[in-house]
Coordinates of C-alpha atoms in Angstrom, one line a residue:
M1 CA -17.9 -24.7 24.3
T2 CA -15.5 -26.3 21.9
A3 CA -13.9 -24.0 19.4
P4 CA -15.0 -24.7 15.8
M5 CA -12.5 -26.3 13.6
Y6 CA -11.6 -24.5 10.3
D7 CA -10.1 -25.6 7.0
L8 CA -7.1 -23.3 6.5
M9 CA -5.0 -22.7 3.4
D10 CA -1.3 -22.4 3.8
F11 CA -0.4 -18.7 3.9
D12 CA 2.0 -19.0 0.9
D13 CA -0.7 -20.7 -1.1
V14 CA -3.1 -17.9 -0.3
L15 CA -0.8 -15.4 -1.8
E16 CA -0.3 -17.4 -5.0
K17 CA -4.1 -17.3 -5.6
F18 CA -5.6 -14.3 -3.9
D19 CA -4.9 -10.6 -3.2
P20 CA -6.0 -9.4 0.2
V21 CA -7.9 -6.1 0.6
M22 CA -7.9 -4.7 4.2
G23 CA -9.6 -1.9 6.0
L24 CA -9.0 -1.0 9.7
E25 CA -11.4 0.9 12.0
V26 CA -9.8 2.0 15.2
H27 CA -11.8 3.3 18.1
V28 CA -9.9 5.6 20.5
E29 CA -11.5 6.6 23.9
L30 CA -10.6 10.2 24.7
A31 CA -9.2 10.8 28.2
T32 CA -11.6 13.7 29.0
E33 CA -12.8 14.3 32.5
T34 CA -16.5 13.9 31.5
K35 CA -18.5 12.1 28.8
M36 CA -19.1 13.3 25.3
F37 CA -22.6 14.6 25.8
S38 CA -23.1 14.8 29.6
A39 CA -21.3 15.8 32.8
S40 CA -20.8 12.2 34.2
S41 CA -17.2 11.2 35.0
A42 CA -15.4 9.4 32.2
H43 CA -12.8 7.8 34.5
F44 CA -12.1 4.1 34.1
G45 CA -12.5 1.4 36.8
A46 CA -15.5 2.7 38.9
A47 CA -18.1 0.4 40.3
P48 CA -20.7 -0.7 37.7
N49 CA -23.3 1.9 36.8
S50 CA -21.8 4.5 39.2
H51 CA -20.8 7.0 36.4
V52 CA -24.2 7.4 34.8
D53 CA -26.8 10.2 34.3
P54 CA -30.1 10.7 32.4
V55 CA -28.3 11.3 29.1
S56 CA -26.1 8.2 29.2
L57 CA -29.0 6.1 30.4
G58 CA -31.2 7.4 27.5
L59 CA -34.0 8.6 29.8
P60 CA -36.8 10.5 28.1
G61 CA -36.4 14.2 27.8
A62 CA -32.6 14.2 28.6
L63 CA -30.7 16.5 26.2
P64 CA -27.1 16.0 25.2
V65 CA -24.5 18.9 25.3
V66 CA -21.3 18.6 23.3
N67 CA -18.0 18.2 25.2
A68 CA -15.8 21.1 23.9
K69 CA -12.6 19.3 24.9
G70 CA -13.7 16.3 23.0
V71 CA -14.1 18.3 19.8
E72 CA -10.7 20.0 20.3
W73 CA -9.0 16.7 20.7
A74 CA -10.8 15.2 17.7
I75 CA -9.4 18.1 15.7
K76 CA -5.9 17.5 17.2
I77 CA -6.0 13.8 16.1
G78 CA -7.2 14.8 12.6
L79 CA -4.4 17.3 12.2
A80 CA -1.8 14.8 13.4
L81 CA -3.2 12.3 10.8
N82 CA -2.7 14.9 8.0
C83 CA -6.5 15.2 7.6
S84 CA -8.6 18.1 6.3
I85 CA -10.7 19.6 9.1
A86 CA -14.3 20.4 8.2
E87 CA -15.4 23.9 9.1
S88 CA -18.8 22.5 9.8
S89 CA -19.7 18.9 10.8
R90 CA -22.8 17.2 12.2
F91 CA -23.7 14.6 14.6
A92 CA -26.1 11.9 13.5
R93 CA -28.1 9.1 15.1
K94 CA -27.0 5.6 14.3
N95 CA -30.0 3.4 15.1
Y96 CA -29.7 -0.1 16.3
F97 CA -31.1 -2.2 19.2
Y98 CA -28.7 -3.8 21.7
P99 CA -28.8 -4.1 25.5
D100 CA -25.6 -2.0 25.9
Q101 CA -27.1 0.9 24.0
P102 CA -29.7 2.5 26.4
K103 CA -31.1 5.0 23.8
N104 CA -31.4 2.3 21.1
Y105 CA -29.2 4.7 19.0
Q106 CA -25.7 5.9 19.1
I107 CA -24.7 9.5 18.6
S108 CA -22.0 9.4 15.9
Q109 CA -21.1 11.2 12.7
Y110 CA -22.1 9.9 9.3
D111 CA -21.8 11.9 6.1
E112 CA -20.2 15.0 7.7
P113 CA -17.2 13.9 9.8
I114 CA -15.0 16.4 11.5
A115 CA -11.8 15.1 9.8
Y116 CA -11.3 13.4 6.4
N117 CA -8.7 12.5 3.7
G118 CA -5.5 12.0 5.7
Y119 CA -2.7 9.5 5.9
L120 CA -0.2 7.9 8.3
D121 CA 3.2 6.6 7.2
V122 CA 4.2 3.5 9.2
Q123 CA 7.5 1.8 9.4
L124 CA 7.7 -1.9 8.8
L125 CA 10.1 -4.4 10.3
D126 CA 12.7 -4.0 7.5
G127 CA 12.6 -0.2 7.7
T128 CA 10.5 0.4 4.7
E129 CA 7.6 2.8 5.0
W130 CA 3.9 2.1 4.0
R131 CA 1.4 4.9 3.6
V132 CA -2.0 4.1 5.1
E133 CA -4.6 6.4 3.6
I134 CA -7.2 7.7 6.1
E135 CA -10.8 8.1 4.9
R136 CA -12.1 9.8 8.0
A137 CA -11.8 10.4 11.7
H138 CA -15.2 11.1 13.3
M139 CA -16.6 11.7 16.8
E140 CA -19.0 9.5 18.5
E141 CA -20.0 8.1 21.9
D142 CA -19.0 4.7 23.3
T143 CA -21.6 2.1 24.2
G144 CA -22.0 0.3 27.5
K145 CA -20.5 -3.0 28.4
L146 CA -22.1 -6.4 28.7
T147 CA -20.9 -9.2 31.0
H148 CA -22.3 -12.6 30.0
L149 CA -22.8 -15.1 32.8
G150 CA -23.2 -18.9 32.7
G151 CA -21.4 -19.7 29.5
T152 CA -17.8 -20.9 29.0
S153 CA -16.7 -18.5 26.3
G154 CA -17.6 -15.2 28.0
R155 CA -19.8 -14.4 25.0
I156 CA -23.5 -14.2 24.7
H157 CA -23.7 -17.7 23.1
G158 CA -24.4 -20.2 25.8
A159 CA -24.8 -17.5 28.5
T160 CA -27.7 -17.8 31.0
A161 CA -27.8 -14.1 31.9
S162 CA -26.1 -10.8 30.9
L163 CA -25.3 -7.8 33.1
V164 CA -25.2 -4.3 31.7
D165 CA -22.7 -1.6 32.9
C166 CA -23.4 1.9 31.5
N167 CA -20.3 3.5 32.9
R168 CA -18.7 3.5 29.5
A169 CA -21.9 4.6 27.7
G170 CA -21.3 8.1 26.4
I171 CA -17.5 8.2 26.8
P172 CA -16.0 10.3 23.9
L173 CA -14.7 8.1 21.0
I174 CA -12.8 8.9 17.9
E175 CA -13.3 6.3 15.2
I176 CA -10.4 6.4 12.6
V177 CA -11.3 4.6 9.4
T178 CA -8.7 3.8 6.7
K179 CA -9.4 3.6 3.0
P180 CA -9.1 0.1 1.5
I181 CA -5.5 -1.1 1.8
E182 CA -4.6 -2.8 -1.5
G183 CA -1.5 -4.4 -2.8
A184 CA -0.1 -5.4 0.6
G185 CA 0.1 -9.1 -0.2
S186 CA 2.1 -11.1 2.3
R187 CA 2.7 -7.9 4.4
A188 CA -1.0 -7.3 5.1
P189 CA -0.8 -8.7 8.7
E190 CA 2.5 -6.8 9.4
I191 CA 1.0 -3.6 8.0
A192 CA -2.1 -3.9 10.2
K193 CA 0.1 -4.3 13.3
A194 CA 2.5 -1.5 12.3
Y195 CA -0.4 0.9 11.6
V196 CA -2.2 0.2 14.9
S197 CA 1.1 0.5 16.8
A198 CA 1.9 3.8 15.1
L199 CA -1.6 5.1 15.8
R200 CA -1.4 4.1 19.4
D201 CA 2.0 5.9 19.8
L202 CA 0.5 9.0 18.1
V203 CA -2.6 9.4 20.4
K204 CA -0.5 8.8 23.5
A205 CA 2.0 11.5 22.3
L206 CA -0.9 13.9 21.7
G207 CA -2.0 13.3 25.3
V208 CA -5.6 12.6 24.3
S209 CA -5.8 8.9 25.3
D210 CA -3.9 6.4 27.3
A211 CA -4.6 4.0 24.4
R212 CA -4.7 1.0 26.8
M213 CA -5.8 -1.8 24.5
D214 CA -6.1 -4.2 27.5
Q215 CA -8.7 -1.9 29.1
G216 CA -10.6 -1.2 25.9
S217 CA -9.6 2.5 25.5
M218 CA -8.3 1.5 22.1
R219 CA -10.0 -1.2 20.1
V220 CA -9.5 -2.4 16.5
D221 CA -12.0 -3.7 14.0
S222 CA -10.3 -5.5 11.1
N223 CA -12.1 -5.8 7.7
L224 CA -10.6 -8.4 5.3
S225 CA -11.6 -9.7 1.9
L226 CA -9.9 -11.7 -0.8
R227 CA -10.1 -11.4 -4.5
P228 CA -8.5 -13.7 -7.1
I229 CA -5.2 -12.5 -8.5
G230 CA -6.0 -10.2 -11.4
Q231 CA -9.5 -9.4 -10.4
E232 CA -10.4 -5.7 -9.8
E233 CA -13.7 -6.1 -7.9
F234 CA -13.4 -6.5 -4.1
G235 CA -14.4 -9.8 -2.5
T236 CA -17.0 -10.0 0.3
R237 CA -15.5 -8.8 3.6
T238 CA -15.7 -9.9 7.1
E239 CA -15.2 -7.6 10.1
T240 CA -13.3 -9.0 13.1
K241 CA -14.5 -6.9 16.0
N242 CA -12.9 -5.4 19.2
I243 CA -9.3 -6.8 18.8
N244 CA -7.4 -5.6 21.9
S245 CA -3.6 -6.2 21.3
L246 CA -1.1 -5.6 18.6
K247 CA -0.2 -9.3 18.3
S248 CA -3.9 -10.1 18.0
V249 CA -4.4 -7.6 15.1
E250 CA -1.6 -9.3 13.1
Q251 CA -2.9 -12.8 13.9
A252 CA -6.6 -12.0 13.1
V253 CA -5.7 -10.7 9.6
R254 CA -3.5 -13.7 8.9
F255 CA -6.1 -16.2 10.1
E256 CA -8.9 -14.6 8.1
M257 CA -6.7 -14.7 5.0
M258 CA -6.2 -18.4 5.4
R259 CA -9.8 -19.2 6.4
Q260 CA -11.4 -17.3 3.6
A261 CA -9.1 -18.7 1.0
A262 CA -9.8 -22.3 2.1
A263 CA -13.6 -21.5 2.1
I264 CA -13.5 -20.1 -1.4
E265 CA -11.5 -23.0 -2.7
N266 CA -14.1 -25.4 -1.1
G267 CA -16.9 -23.6 -3.0
E268 CA -18.3 -21.8 0.0
V269 CA -19.8 -18.3 -0.2
I270 CA -18.1 -15.8 2.1
V271 CA -20.8 -14.1 4.1
Q272 CA -20.6 -10.4 5.1
E273 CA -20.5 -10.8 8.9
T274 CA -18.9 -9.7 12.1
R275 CA -16.5 -12.2 13.7
H276 CA -15.0 -12.5 17.2
Y277 CA -11.3 -13.0 17.7
Q278 CA -10.3 -15.8 20.1
E279 CA -7.3 -14.9 22.2
T280 CA -6.7 -18.5 23.2
D281 CA -5.9 -19.9 19.8
G282 CA -5.7 -16.9 17.4
T283 CA -8.8 -17.9 15.5
T284 CA -12.0 -16.0 14.6
S285 CA -15.5 -17.2 15.1
K286 CA -18.8 -16.3 13.5
G287 CA -20.7 -13.3 15.0
R288 CA -23.7 -11.8 13.4
P289 CA -24.6 -10.7 9.8
K290 CA -22.9 -7.3 9.1
E291 CA -25.3 -4.4 8.6
T292 CA -24.9 -1.9 5.8
S293 CA -25.2 1.9 6.4
E294 CA -28.8 1.8 5.3
D295 CA -29.7 -0.6 8.1
Y296 CA -28.6 2.0 10.6
R297 CA -31.1 4.6 9.2
Y298 CA -28.8 7.5 9.9
F299 CA -30.3 11.0 10.3
N300 CA -29.0 14.2 11.7
D301 CA -29.5 14.4 15.5
P302 CA -32.1 17.1 16.1
D303 CA -30.9 17.8 19.6
L304 CA -27.3 18.8 18.5
P305 CA -26.3 21.8 16.4
P306 CA -23.5 21.6 13.8
V307 CA -20.0 21.6 15.1
I308 CA -18.3 24.8 13.8
A309 CA -14.5 24.7 13.6
P310 CA -13.2 28.1 12.2
K311 CA -9.9 28.0 10.5
E312 CA -8.4 30.3 13.1
W313 CA -9.2 27.9 15.9
V314 CA -7.9 24.9 13.9
E315 CA -4.6 26.7 13.4
E316 CA -4.4 27.5 17.1
I317 CA -4.8 23.8 17.8
R318 CA -2.2 22.9 15.2
A319 CA 0.2 25.1 17.0
T320 CA -0.2 23.0 20.2
L321 CA 0.7 19.7 18.5
P322 CA 3.7 18.2 20.3
E323 CA 6.7 16.6 18.7
L324 CA 5.2 13.7 16.8
P325 CA 6.6 10.2 17.6
W326 CA 8.4 9.7 14.2
V327 CA 10.1 13.1 14.5
R328 CA 11.0 12.4 18.1
R329 CA 12.5 9.0 17.1
A330 CA 14.7 10.6 14.5
R331 CA 16.0 13.1 17.0
I332 CA 16.5 10.4 19.7
Q333 CA 18.4 8.2 17.2
Q334 CA 20.7 11.0 16.4
E335 CA 21.3 12.0 20.1
W336 CA 21.9 8.5 21.2
K337 CA 24.0 7.7 18.1
L338 CA 22.0 4.5 17.4
P339 CA 22.5 2.5 14.1
D340 CA 19.4 2.2 12.0
A341 CA 19.2 -1.6 12.6
E342 CA 19.3 -1.1 16.4
M343 CA 16.7 1.6 16.3
R344 CA 14.4 -0.6 14.2
D345 CA 14.8 -3.4 16.7
L346 CA 13.8 -1.1 19.6
V347 CA 10.8 0.1 17.7
N348 CA 9.7 -3.3 16.6
A349 CA 10.1 -4.7 20.1
G350 CA 7.9 -1.9 21.4
A351 CA 10.7 -0.9 23.7
L352 CA 11.7 2.6 22.4
E353 CA 9.0 4.7 24.0
L354 CA 9.4 2.8 27.3
I355 CA 13.2 3.4 27.2
I356 CA 12.7 7.1 26.4
A357 CA 10.2 7.4 29.3
T358 CA 12.7 5.7 31.6
V359 CA 15.5 8.1 30.6
E360 CA 13.1 11.0 31.3
E361 CA 12.9 9.6 34.8
G362 CA 16.7 10.0 35.3
S363 CA 18.3 6.8 33.9
T364 CA 20.9 6.9 31.1
P365 CA 19.9 5.5 27.7
D366 CA 22.3 2.5 28.1
E367 CA 20.9 1.6 31.5
A368 CA 17.3 1.9 30.4
R369 CA 18.0 -0.1 27.2
A370 CA 19.8 -2.9 29.2
W371 CA 16.7 -3.4 31.5
W372 CA 14.0 -3.2 28.9
V373 CA 15.6 -5.1 26.1
N374 CA 17.1 -7.9 28.2
Y375 CA 15.3 -8.7 31.5
L376 CA 11.9 -7.1 30.9
A377 CA 11.7 -8.4 27.3
A378 CA 12.3 -11.9 28.6
K379 CA 9.5 -11.4 31.2
A380 CA 7.2 -10.2 28.4
K381 CA 8.0 -13.3 26.4
E382 CA 7.3 -15.6 29.4
A383 CA 4.0 -13.9 29.8
E384 CA 3.3 -14.0 26.1
A385 CA 2.5 -10.3 26.3
D386 CA 3.5 -7.1 24.7
L387 CA 6.3 -5.3 26.5
D388 CA 4.2 -2.3 27.4
A389 CA 1.5 -4.6 28.9
L390 CA 3.8 -5.6 31.7
A391 CA 2.7 -4.3 35.1
I392 CA 5.6 -2.0 35.6
T393 CA 6.1 1.6 34.6
P394 CA 9.2 3.4 33.3
E395 CA 9.3 5.3 36.5
Q396 CA 9.5 2.1 38.5
V397 CA 12.2 0.7 36.2
A398 CA 14.2 4.0 36.7
R399 CA 13.9 3.6 40.4
V400 CA 15.4 0.1 40.3
I401 CA 18.2 1.4 38.1
A402 CA 18.8 4.2 40.6
L403 CA 19.0 1.8 43.6
V404 CA 21.5 -0.4 41.7
K405 CA 23.5 2.6 40.8
E406 CA 23.5 3.8 44.4
G407 CA 24.8 0.4 45.5
K408 CA 21.6 -0.3 47.6
L409 CA 20.8 -3.2 45.2
T410 CA 22.9 -5.5 43.1
T411 CA 21.7 -6.3 39.6
K412 CA 20.4 -9.7 40.8
L413 CA 18.5 -8.0 43.7
G414 CA 17.2 -5.4 41.3
R415 CA 15.7 -8.2 39.2
Q416 CA 14.0 -9.6 42.3
A417 CA 12.6 -6.1 42.9
V418 CA 11.2 -6.0 39.4
D419 CA 9.7 -9.5 39.9
G420 CA 7.9 -8.2 43.0
V421 CA 6.5 -5.2 41.1
L422 CA 5.3 -7.4 38.3
A423 CA 3.7 -9.8 40.8
G424 CA 1.7 -6.8 42.2
E425 CA 3.5 -6.7 45.5
G426 CA 3.7 -2.9 45.5
D427 CA 6.0 -0.1 44.3
V428 CA 9.8 -0.7 44.1
D429 CA 10.6 0.6 47.6
E430 CA 7.8 -1.4 49.1
V431 CA 9.0 -4.6 47.4
V432 CA 12.6 -4.0 48.5
A433 CA 11.4 -3.5 52.1
Q434 CA 9.0 -6.4 52.2
R435 CA 11.4 -8.8 50.6
G436 CA 14.4 -7.5 52.5
L437 CA 16.4 -7.0 49.4
E438 CA 18.7 -4.1 50.2
V439 CA 22.4 -4.9 50.0
V440 CA 24.1 -5.9 53.3
R441 CA 26.4 -3.2 54.6
D442 CA 27.4 -4.9 57.8
D443 CA 31.2 -5.1 57.5
G444 CA 31.4 -7.7 60.3
A445 CA 28.9 -10.0 58.7
I446 CA 30.5 -9.8 55.3
E447 CA 34.0 -10.3 56.7
A448 CA 32.9 -13.3 58.7
A449 CA 31.4 -14.8 55.5
V450 CA 34.7 -14.2 53.6
D451 CA 36.8 -15.8 56.4
E452 CA 34.5 -18.8 56.3
A453 CA 34.7 -19.2 52.5
L454 CA 38.5 -18.9 52.6
A455 CA 38.8 -21.4 55.3
A456 CA 36.6 -23.9 53.4
N457 CA 38.7 -23.5 50.1
P458 CA 42.4 -23.8 51.0
D459 CA 43.2 -25.0 47.5
I460 CA 41.9 -21.8 46.0
V461 CA 43.9 -19.7 48.5
E462 CA 47.0 -21.6 47.5
K463 CA 46.4 -21.1 43.8
Y464 CA 45.8 -17.4 44.3
R465 CA 49.0 -16.9 46.2
A466 CA 50.8 -18.8 43.5
G467 CA 49.8 -16.1 41.1
N468 CA 46.4 -17.2 39.7
T469 CA 44.3 -14.2 40.8
K470 CA 41.3 -15.3 38.6
V471 CA 40.3 -18.2 41.0
T472 CA 38.5 -16.0 43.5
G473 CA 35.2 -16.4 41.7
A474 CA 34.3 -19.4 43.8
I475 CA 35.0 -17.5 47.0
V476 CA 32.8 -14.6 45.9
G477 CA 30.1 -17.1 45.0
A478 CA 30.3 -18.7 48.4
V479 CA 30.0 -15.3 50.2
M480 CA 27.1 -14.2 48.0
K481 CA 25.3 -17.5 48.8
A482 CA 26.0 -17.1 52.6
T483 CA 24.5 -13.5 52.4
R484 CA 21.6 -14.6 50.2
G485 CA 23.0 -12.4 47.4
K486 CA 22.8 -9.3 49.5
A487 CA 26.5 -8.5 49.9
D488 CA 28.1 -5.8 47.7
P489 CA 30.3 -7.7 45.2
A490 CA 32.8 -4.9 45.1
Q491 CA 33.1 -4.9 48.9
V492 CA 33.5 -8.7 48.9
N493 CA 36.2 -8.6 46.2
K494 CA 38.1 -5.9 48.2
L495 CA 38.0 -7.9 51.4
I496 CA 39.2 -11.1 49.6
A497 CA 42.1 -9.2 48.0
E498 CA 43.1 -7.7 51.4
K499 CA 43.0 -11.0 53.2
L500 CA 45.0 -12.9 50.5
A501 CA 47.6 -10.1 50.0

């Protein structure tokens, strides 16, 4: 299927004529052991339809039971977002018909959410803060997953068959909904990315979700409308569904601003609809008409009692909140004595939390920064991926650093070990063993390579003995080539100095 072509208005021209209004809905899967309303496993990655039960399959007579840990973690998220916590909240049935929804309704919360009226302050690239107002954070269950076959886009359009996997059906979800974000202007795409990034850091710090956007445990729906400059009434919004990376969030907002502006200028009517984000080219494509709340025919779920959250319990949960990411960053900056600009660069690159985790595994801050900001950042750029999407963990990076520090790997060999881990060849020690990367410690083999290099370069030997001690780089290079980079450079330099003395 060929991607549709769109007329786009230049971004700067959009801002001269229109004011963007944005709303973000972020779905966070909770990392509980079991599903929200049944005892089936909520673990990711199992064979299709192996983590199911009568409740998640919507079988007649199956009754839901609320996951207490899911409620506790919902309150924890609400508190961290500065929300008020409802002493009593209710579950409702959200009715719609789709193959990945076995019951033909989703258990969610409607007019009585568990958390409401909060905010999250996010830091932008230049260090300024923007307060994003939170309307609500409510509990619900996830839907199943459809795999469409026979098409070229992976979507239902053009597919000849669809497979339904209900493993995800019933997994606890928290949907966090912002109030309309107005007055952002040119910074709307940046604010969207910064907000989702801050929210991801927050839920990971709380320990309630791994927030893996690539695996769908954190997904973003971006609502965007334009109104002419000076107009108070909101324009018609579109909702770009299930965006799964920080980069894509920013691109989706930017693209919709340019697409809608061009459409309005051409006399077209913006339709309230869902849209799909295309990872390949950063565009959005038409989905289905967007329902209103009336279309879902919400009503209180008769099988579930109200959720009661006494103030005493809420305060007990508040006392368990960990050091929040922005507080932690301020402390780290002070401890590591980082200038504001460098700290901002680490945060904006998505490197700070990875560096902190690497330090917690035994590396020094300088060592961890050097690897993440230099070599691994270059690898992420090559892969056109976020830094934390690389297939290597802070623990593995710390192991490479330790091996280099112990002299078992050179920096060059350490990079090869990292390459092996990124390529899926195994853990660090497995890659080192399989690739034969460990530094050569055979004094005889290294000495023979030094002798051979000296004999092949008599002019360099003569210059060295004439007082130019800086010429030995070529000798070292020849030895490293002969040992395939596995000789210890310090040992090589020592042997050269001894032989030329």
